[in-house]
Coordinates of C-alpha atoms in Angstrom, one line a residue:
M28 CA 65.9 -12.1 -12.0
K29 CA 65.9 -12.4 -15.8
K30 CA 63.3 -15.3 -15.5
Q31 CA 61.1 -13.1 -13.3
V32 CA 61.2 -10.3 -15.9
L33 CA 60.4 -12.7 -18.7
K34 CA 57.4 -14.0 -16.8
L35 CA 56.1 -10.6 -16.3
A36 CA 56.5 -9.7 -19.9
L37 CA 54.6 -12.8 -21.0
L38 CA 51.7 -11.9 -18.5
A39 CA 51.5 -8.5 -19.9
S40 CA 51.3 -9.8 -23.5
C41 CA 48.5 -12.2 -22.5
L42 CA 46.5 -9.4 -20.8
S43 CA 47.0 -7.2 -23.9
M44 CA 45.5 -10.0 -26.1
L45 CA 42.5 -10.4 -23.8
L46 CA 41.7 -6.7 -23.9
T47 CA 41.8 -6.6 -27.7
G48 CA 41.8 -9.4 -30.3
C49 CA 40.6 -12.2 -27.9
F50 CA 37.1 -10.4 -27.8
F51 CA 36.9 -10.2 -31.6
R52 CA 35.2 -6.8 -31.3
S53 CA 36.2 -3.6 -33.1
V54 CA 36.1 -0.2 -31.5
D55 CA 32.9 0.7 -33.6
E56 CA 31.3 -2.5 -32.3
L57 CA 32.0 -1.7 -28.7
Y58 CA 30.5 1.8 -28.9
A59 CA 27.5 0.9 -31.2
I60 CA 24.0 1.6 -29.9
P61 CA 22.2 -1.6 -28.8
Q62 CA 19.8 -2.8 -31.4
P63 CA 16.2 -3.8 -30.6
S64 CA 15.4 -7.5 -30.8
K65 CA 13.5 -8.9 -33.7
D66 CA 10.5 -9.5 -31.3
Y67 CA 10.4 -5.9 -30.5
E68 CA 10.5 -4.9 -34.1
A69 CA 7.7 -7.3 -35.0
L70 CA 5.5 -6.0 -32.3
Q71 CA 6.4 -2.3 -33.3
V72 CA 5.0 -3.1 -36.7
R73 CA 1.6 -3.9 -35.3
L74 CA 1.7 -0.9 -32.9
S75 CA 2.5 1.4 -35.9
E76 CA -0.4 0.1 -37.8
A77 CA -2.8 1.1 -35.0
I78 CA -1.3 4.6 -34.7
A79 CA -1.5 4.9 -38.5
Q80 CA -5.2 4.2 -38.3
G81 CA -5.6 7.1 -35.9
G82 CA -4.8 5.6 -32.6
E83 CA -2.8 7.2 -29.8
Y84 CA -1.4 5.5 -26.6
A85 CA -3.7 5.7 -23.6
A86 CA -1.9 4.0 -20.8
P87 CA -3.9 3.1 -17.6
L88 CA -4.1 6.1 -15.2
S89 CA -3.6 4.2 -11.9
G90 CA -2.7 0.8 -10.4
E91 CA 0.4 -1.3 -10.7
M92 CA 0.2 -1.7 -14.4
I93 CA 0.4 1.8 -16.0
Q94 CA 2.5 1.1 -19.2
A95 CA 0.9 1.7 -22.6
V96 CA 2.2 -1.7 -23.8
Q97 CA 2.3 -4.6 -21.3
L98 CA 3.6 -8.1 -21.5
Q99 CA 1.5 -11.0 -19.7
D100 CA 1.1 -14.7 -20.0
L101 CA -2.6 -14.7 -20.4
D102 CA -3.1 -18.4 -21.5
G103 CA -0.7 -20.1 -19.3
D104 CA 1.6 -21.5 -22.0
G105 CA 4.7 -19.8 -20.7
K106 CA 4.8 -17.2 -23.5
Q107 CA 3.8 -13.5 -23.0
E108 CA 1.1 -11.8 -25.0
A109 CA 1.4 -8.1 -25.7
I110 CA -1.5 -5.9 -24.5
A111 CA -1.6 -2.4 -25.9
F112 CA -3.9 0.4 -24.8
F113 CA -5.1 3.0 -27.3
R114 CA -7.6 5.9 -27.7
F115 CA -9.2 6.6 -31.1
A116 CA -10.6 10.1 -31.0
G117 CA -14.0 10.4 -32.8
D118 CA -14.9 6.7 -32.6
E119 CA -18.1 5.8 -30.8
K120 CA -16.0 3.6 -28.5
P121 CA -12.7 5.3 -28.5
L122 CA -10.9 3.3 -25.9
K123 CA -9.5 0.1 -27.2
I124 CA -7.3 -2.7 -25.8
Y125 CA -5.4 -4.8 -28.3
I126 CA -4.1 -8.2 -27.4
F127 CA -1.4 -9.7 -29.7
R128 CA 0.1 -13.1 -29.6
Q129 CA 3.6 -13.8 -31.0
Q130 CA 3.8 -16.3 -33.9
Q131 CA 7.4 -17.1 -34.7
E132 CA 9.0 -13.8 -35.8
S133 CA 5.7 -11.8 -36.1
Y134 CA 2.7 -10.9 -34.0
E135 CA -0.9 -11.3 -34.8
L136 CA -4.0 -9.5 -33.3
L137 CA -6.0 -12.1 -31.3
T138 CA -8.8 -9.9 -30.0
M139 CA -9.7 -6.4 -29.0
V140 CA -11.8 -4.9 -26.2
E141 CA -13.3 -1.5 -26.7
H142 CA -15.4 0.8 -24.5
A143 CA -16.8 4.4 -24.5
G144 CA -15.3 6.8 -22.2
T145 CA -12.4 9.3 -21.7
A146 CA -9.6 7.1 -20.2
I147 CA -8.6 3.7 -19.0
N148 CA -8.4 4.1 -15.3
C149 CA -6.6 0.7 -14.4
V150 CA -6.3 -2.9 -15.3
D151 CA -5.7 -6.1 -13.5
Y152 CA -4.8 -9.6 -14.7
V153 CA -6.1 -12.2 -12.3
Q154 CA -7.2 -15.8 -11.9
L155 CA -11.0 -15.8 -11.3
D156 CA -11.8 -19.3 -12.4
D157 CA -10.4 -22.8 -12.6
T158 CA -9.0 -22.6 -16.1
P159 CA -5.4 -21.8 -17.1
F160 CA -6.5 -18.6 -18.7
R161 CA -6.3 -15.4 -16.7
E162 CA -9.0 -12.9 -16.7
M163 CA -8.7 -9.1 -17.4
V164 CA -10.5 -6.6 -15.0
V165 CA -10.7 -3.1 -16.5
S166 CA -11.9 0.1 -14.9
W167 CA -13.2 2.4 -17.7
Q168 CA -13.3 6.2 -17.0
I169 CA -16.6 7.4 -18.4
S170 CA -16.5 10.9 -17.0
D171 CA -14.7 12.8 -14.1
K172 CA -17.2 11.2 -11.6
V173 CA -18.4 8.0 -13.3
R174 CA -16.4 4.9 -13.7
S175 CA -17.5 1.4 -15.1
L176 CA -15.9 -1.8 -14.1
A177 CA -15.8 -4.9 -16.4
A178 CA -14.3 -8.3 -16.3
Y179 CA -13.3 -10.2 -19.4
S180 CA -12.7 -13.9 -19.9
L181 CA -9.7 -14.5 -22.3
G182 CA -10.2 -18.2 -22.8
H183 CA -8.9 -19.3 -26.1
M184 CA -8.0 -15.7 -26.6
E185 CA -11.5 -14.6 -27.4
A186 CA -12.6 -11.7 -25.1
E187 CA -16.0 -12.4 -23.4
E188 CA -17.5 -9.8 -21.1
L189 CA -18.3 -11.6 -17.8
I190 CA -19.7 -8.7 -15.8
R191 CA -20.1 -4.9 -16.1
T192 CA -21.1 -2.5 -13.3
D193 CA -20.7 1.0 -11.9
Y194 CA -18.6 1.2 -8.8
D195 CA -17.0 3.5 -6.1
S196 CA -14.1 1.3 -5.6
Y197 CA -13.2 -2.4 -5.8
K198 CA -10.7 -5.1 -4.7
L199 CA -9.5 -8.4 -5.9
Y200 CA -8.7 -10.9 -3.2
D201 CA -8.9 -14.6 -2.4
L202 CA -11.5 -14.3 0.4
D203 CA -12.6 -17.9 0.5
Q204 CA -9.1 -19.4 0.2
D205 CA -9.8 -21.5 -2.9
N206 CA -6.7 -20.2 -4.8
Q207 CA -9.0 -18.0 -7.1
Q208 CA -9.5 -14.4 -6.5
E209 CA -12.9 -12.9 -5.8
L210 CA -14.0 -9.6 -7.1
V211 CA -15.5 -7.3 -4.4
V212 CA -17.2 -4.2 -5.6
F213 CA -18.1 -1.3 -3.4
R214 CA -20.9 0.8 -4.9
T215 CA -23.8 3.0 -4.1
P216 CA -27.0 1.8 -6.0
M217 CA -29.5 4.5 -7.1
A218 CA -31.8 5.4 -4.4
G219 CA -29.9 3.1 -2.1
S220 CA -27.1 2.9 0.6
P221 CA -23.5 1.9 -0.1
Q222 CA -22.9 -1.9 -0.2
A223 CA -20.3 -4.4 -1.1
E224 CA -20.9 -7.0 -3.8
M225 CA -18.9 -10.1 -4.1
Y226 CA -18.5 -11.8 -7.5
D227 CA -17.3 -15.4 -7.4
F228 CA -16.8 -18.1 -10.0
D229 CA -19.2 -21.1 -9.9
G230 CA -19.5 -22.3 -13.4
D231 CA -19.5 -18.5 -14.4
L232 CA -18.6 -15.3 -12.7
S233 CA -21.8 -14.3 -10.8
L234 CA -22.9 -12.3 -7.8
A235 CA -22.4 -14.4 -4.8
G236 CA -23.6 -12.1 -2.1
T237 CA -23.9 -8.5 -0.8
A238 CA -23.4 -6.9 2.5
P239 CA -24.0 -3.3 3.7
L240 CA -21.5 -0.7 4.6
S241 CA -22.0 1.6 7.5
R242 CA -25.0 3.9 7.5
G243 CA -24.3 7.5 6.8
I244 CA -21.2 7.2 4.7
A245 CA -21.1 9.2 1.4
S246 CA -19.9 6.3 -0.8
G247 CA -18.3 3.0 -0.4
A248 CA -14.6 2.7 0.7
D249 CA -13.7 6.2 -0.8
E250 CA -10.6 6.3 1.7
G251 CA -9.2 3.0 0.5
I252 CA -9.3 -0.8 0.9
R253 CA -6.7 -3.1 2.5
A254 CA -6.5 -6.8 2.2
G255 CA -5.4 -8.6 5.3
Y256 CA -6.2 -11.2 8.0
L257 CA -8.4 -11.4 11.1
V258 CA -7.6 -13.5 14.1
D259 CA -7.0 -17.2 13.2
R260 CA -5.8 -16.0 9.8
V261 CA -9.2 -15.4 8.3
P262 CA -8.8 -13.4 5.0
A263 CA -10.7 -10.1 5.2
L264 CA -11.1 -6.8 3.4
F265 CA -10.8 -3.6 5.4
A266 CA -12.9 -0.9 3.6
V267 CA -12.2 2.7 4.9
S268 CA -14.8 5.4 4.3
G269 CA -15.2 9.0 5.2
Y270 CA -17.4 9.6 8.3
G271 CA -18.9 12.6 10.1
G272 CA -17.2 15.2 7.9
S273 CA -13.7 14.8 9.3
G274 CA -13.4 11.2 10.5
T275 CA -13.2 7.8 9.0
I276 CA -14.9 4.4 9.6
T277 CA -13.8 0.9 8.7
D278 CA -16.1 -1.9 7.6
V279 CA -14.4 -5.5 7.7
F280 CA -15.7 -8.0 5.2
V281 CA -15.2 -11.8 5.1
S282 CA -16.6 -14.7 3.1
R283 CA -18.3 -17.3 5.3
N284 CA -20.0 -20.3 3.6
G285 CA -20.1 -18.5 0.3
E286 CA -21.7 -15.4 1.7
L287 CA -20.2 -11.9 2.2
R288 CA -20.5 -10.6 5.7
N289 CA -19.6 -7.2 7.3
V290 CA -18.4 -8.5 10.7
T291 CA -17.9 -5.1 12.4
L292 CA -21.4 -3.9 11.6
D293 CA -23.6 -3.3 14.7
P294 CA -27.1 -4.4 13.5
E295 CA -28.8 -2.0 16.0
T296 CA -26.9 1.2 14.9
E297 CA -26.2 -0.1 11.4
E298 CA -22.6 1.2 11.8
S299 CA -19.2 -0.2 12.6
G300 CA -19.0 1.9 15.7
E301 CA -15.8 0.1 17.1
T302 CA -13.8 1.4 14.2
V303 CA -14.8 5.1 14.0
R304 CA -11.9 7.5 14.5
F305 CA -11.3 11.3 14.0
Y306 CA -7.5 11.2 14.1
T307 CA -6.9 9.9 10.6
Q308 CA -3.1 10.0 10.2
V309 CA -2.8 6.2 10.5
Y310 CA -4.5 3.3 8.8
E311 CA -5.0 -0.4 9.2
T312 CA -1.7 -2.3 9.1
D313 CA 0.0 -5.3 10.6
I314 CA 2.0 -3.1 13.0
N315 CA 3.5 -6.0 15.1
S316 CA 4.3 -8.2 12.1
D317 CA 2.4 -11.2 13.3
G318 CA 0.5 -11.6 10.1
I319 CA -2.8 -10.2 11.5
T320 CA -4.1 -6.8 10.5
E321 CA -4.6 -4.2 13.3
I322 CA -7.1 -1.5 13.3
P323 CA -6.1 1.8 15.1
Q324 CA -8.3 3.2 17.8
P325 CA -7.1 6.8 18.5
L326 CA -7.8 8.4 21.9
P327 CA -7.2 12.0 22.8
L328 CA -4.4 12.5 25.5
A329 CA -5.2 15.0 28.2
E330 CA -2.7 17.8 28.6
Y331 CA -1.5 19.7 31.6
K332 CA -2.9 23.2 31.8
L333 CA -4.6 23.0 28.4
I334 CA -6.3 26.3 27.6
T335 CA -7.9 25.3 24.3
E336 CA -10.1 22.4 23.0
T337 CA -7.6 21.4 20.4
V338 CA -6.2 17.9 20.7
N339 CA -2.4 18.0 20.2
F340 CA -1.5 14.4 21.1
W341 CA -3.2 11.1 20.6
L342 CA -2.6 7.6 21.9
I343 CA -3.4 4.7 19.5
H344 CA -4.8 1.5 20.7
W345 CA -3.9 -1.2 18.0
R346 CA -6.6 -3.8 17.9
Q347 CA -7.2 -7.1 16.2
F348 CA -10.7 -8.4 15.3
D349 CA -12.1 -11.9 15.1
V350 CA -14.6 -13.3 12.6
E351 CA -17.4 -12.3 15.0
G352 CA -16.2 -8.6 15.0
A353 CA -14.9 -8.8 18.7
P354 CA -11.7 -6.7 19.2
T355 CA -8.6 -7.5 21.2
R356 CA -6.1 -4.8 22.0
V357 CA -2.4 -5.7 21.0
F358 CA -0.6 -2.7 22.3
T359 CA -0.7 1.1 22.5
T360 CA 1.5 3.6 20.7
Y361 CA 2.2 7.3 20.4
H362 CA 2.6 8.3 16.7
N363 CA 4.6 11.4 16.0
D364 CA 3.6 11.7 12.3
R365 CA 5.2 15.1 12.1
D366 CA 8.7 13.7 12.9
G367 CA 8.2 10.3 11.3
W368 CA 8.3 7.9 14.3
Y369 CA 6.2 6.1 16.8
F370 CA 6.9 4.5 20.2
V371 CA 5.2 1.4 21.7
L372 CA 4.2 2.4 25.2
P373 CA 4.4 0.1 28.3
D374 CA 0.9 -0.6 29.6
E375 CA 1.7 1.1 33.0
W376 CA 2.4 4.4 31.1
V377 CA -0.9 4.7 29.3
S378 CA -3.1 5.9 32.0
H379 CA -0.6 8.5 33.5
L380 CA 1.1 9.9 30.4
S381 CA 1.5 13.6 29.4
L382 CA 3.4 14.8 26.3
S383 CA 4.9 18.1 25.3
R384 CA 6.9 19.4 22.3
S385 CA 9.9 21.5 22.3
D386 CA 11.2 22.5 18.9
L387 CA 14.2 24.8 18.5
T388 CA 13.5 27.0 15.5
G389 CA 16.2 26.9 12.9
S390 CA 18.5 24.5 14.8
G391 CA 17.4 21.3 13.2
E392 CA 16.2 19.9 16.6
R393 CA 12.6 18.8 17.3
A394 CA 11.8 17.0 20.5
V395 CA 8.9 15.3 22.3
T396 CA 9.1 14.8 26.1
F397 CA 7.2 12.0 28.0
S398 CA 6.0 12.9 31.5
Y399 CA 4.2 11.0 34.3
W400 CA 1.1 12.9 35.4
T401 CA -1.7 11.8 37.7
G402 CA -4.2 14.0 35.9
E403 CA -4.8 16.3 38.8
E404 CA -4.6 20.0 38.2
N405 CA -2.5 20.6 41.3
S406 CA 0.0 17.9 40.3
E407 CA 2.7 18.8 37.7
P408 CA 3.9 16.3 35.3
Q409 CA 7.2 14.6 36.0
S410 CA 9.3 14.3 32.8
F411 CA 11.2 11.1 32.3
L412 CA 12.1 10.7 28.7
T413 CA 12.8 12.9 25.6
I414 CA 13.1 11.8 22.1
Y415 CA 14.8 14.1 19.5
R416 CA 14.8 14.3 15.8
L417 CA 18.1 15.8 14.8
T418 CA 19.1 17.3 11.3
G419 CA 21.8 19.6 10.1
S420 CA 25.7 19.3 9.8
N421 CA 26.3 18.9 13.5
R422 CA 23.6 16.3 14.2
S423 CA 26.1 13.7 15.2
L424 CA 27.6 16.0 17.9
R425 CA 24.1 16.9 19.2
A426 CA 23.0 13.2 19.3
N427 CA 25.8 12.4 21.7
R428 CA 25.5 15.6 23.8
G429 CA 25.1 14.9 27.6
E430 CA 23.2 11.7 28.5
R431 CA 21.7 11.4 24.9
F432 CA 21.9 8.1 23.2
I433 CA 21.2 7.3 19.5
L434 CA 18.1 5.3 18.6
T435 CA 18.5 5.1 14.9
E436 CA 19.6 7.0 11.7
S437 CA 17.7 7.5 8.5
G438 CA 19.3 9.4 5.6
D439 CA 20.4 12.8 7.0
T440 CA 18.4 12.4 10.2
I441 CA 19.4 11.1 13.6
Y442 CA 16.9 10.0 16.2
A443 CA 18.2 10.2 19.8
A444 CA 16.8 9.9 23.3
E445 CA 17.6 11.1 26.8
F446 CA 16.3 10.0 30.2
R447 CA 15.0 12.6 32.6
D448 CA 15.1 12.5 36.4
G449 CA 11.4 13.2 37.1
W450 CA 10.1 9.6 37.2
D451 CA 11.6 6.1 36.9
C452 CA 10.0 4.7 33.7
G453 CA 11.4 1.3 34.2
L454 CA 13.2 1.0 30.8
T455 CA 16.8 0.7 29.9
Q456 CA 18.4 2.3 26.8
E457 CA 18.1 -1.0 24.8
E458 CA 14.5 -1.3 25.8
V459 CA 13.8 2.3 24.6
K460 CA 15.5 1.5 21.3
A461 CA 13.4 -1.7 20.8
R462 CA 10.2 0.2 21.3
F463 CA 11.2 3.0 19.0
N464 CA 10.2 2.7 15.3
L465 CA 10.1 4.7 12.1
I466 CA 6.7 5.2 10.4
K467 CA 6.3 3.5 7.1
T468 CA 5.1 5.9 4.5
D469 CA 2.7 3.4 2.9
W470 CA 0.5 3.6 6.2
Y471 CA -0.7 7.0 5.1
N472 CA -2.6 5.7 2.1
G473 CA -5.7 3.5 2.1
T474 CA -4.9 1.2 -0.7

């Protein structure tokens, strides 16, 4: 017993040493504010000099890179350069981008890019050519409605302007699969129609080709651009534009033999008629996770005893396109954007489906019921499945009430379902769960 007590005492003594003297740190050291590195201090000297000369930070307004000071390896040597964004009020070209390189314990200014305008809208660092150096693409905000796009070569750390153009929107993407990104600009020339212009590197960055957008749109891809793939993994850009006042239209662009093509454009109508839609709550996405981008084709769903012309429910055919612009339907869904979920419909449901809502005000329970309906006025729909969105403190109790079964949970929300006796839908509980999905929030933007 005495030996055991002695062992415990020795162990306690060792732990005491580890927690104090063995770290060789005083109490003041343990609670000291972390000090900035010498690299940070050296860079701060250069930034302070610019501010002392009248500069103020002017971080990019949008995009993935929105910091006022950014670190990027621009020359491929494994070391990061510092890029700082400033505005000098009163200068003829008030917007300035400083590029600093670290030299041992200090930073030196390598080059500066400047432009007239009110703000720097966004910036990208990309590989446009076959050199180790990365190019810088900058969107300059000239006024509320006018923006200028420029690409700069930073070879040997001397900024050279490669192109400059006005634009409606743009996208950087490797369309021809040469491991270098192409710059595709969507713009509306003066006294002309919206078009896409592809800039590619072939000795220098130059205009490789143009292709029209659909006739009748106000401006190019004003609803957003998505990069993705067509059938057979062909890279493509999906440019979404406003159409007909309340709808959208998607033009699909590919690079074929060095030329830019709009594969969905009908040469007779001069529109991508296959992609027009007036239900605009969903965008292009790889909805079935097969690596191919699907384009939604919403169809209004007829309702039993509908007394207004308002469409309350839509079915969505999700279709893939090939390089010739021919569509193939993958499957059909019902999207409940209000409750944040969608359901993949069996094909045999599509032509005989009726939907209805049943929301219990103040109870935290919203429901959609699926019914079988022949479409005839004298034939009533036969309900067969209800899907619930449940919130509130007693949501777990309500999710298991009667014959209900839980589909999934998300935060403080439970999604549940219940079979009805009106029609045999042919699905089991597990199959209903497999077809039920939550909507991803990024589907609702066109970037």
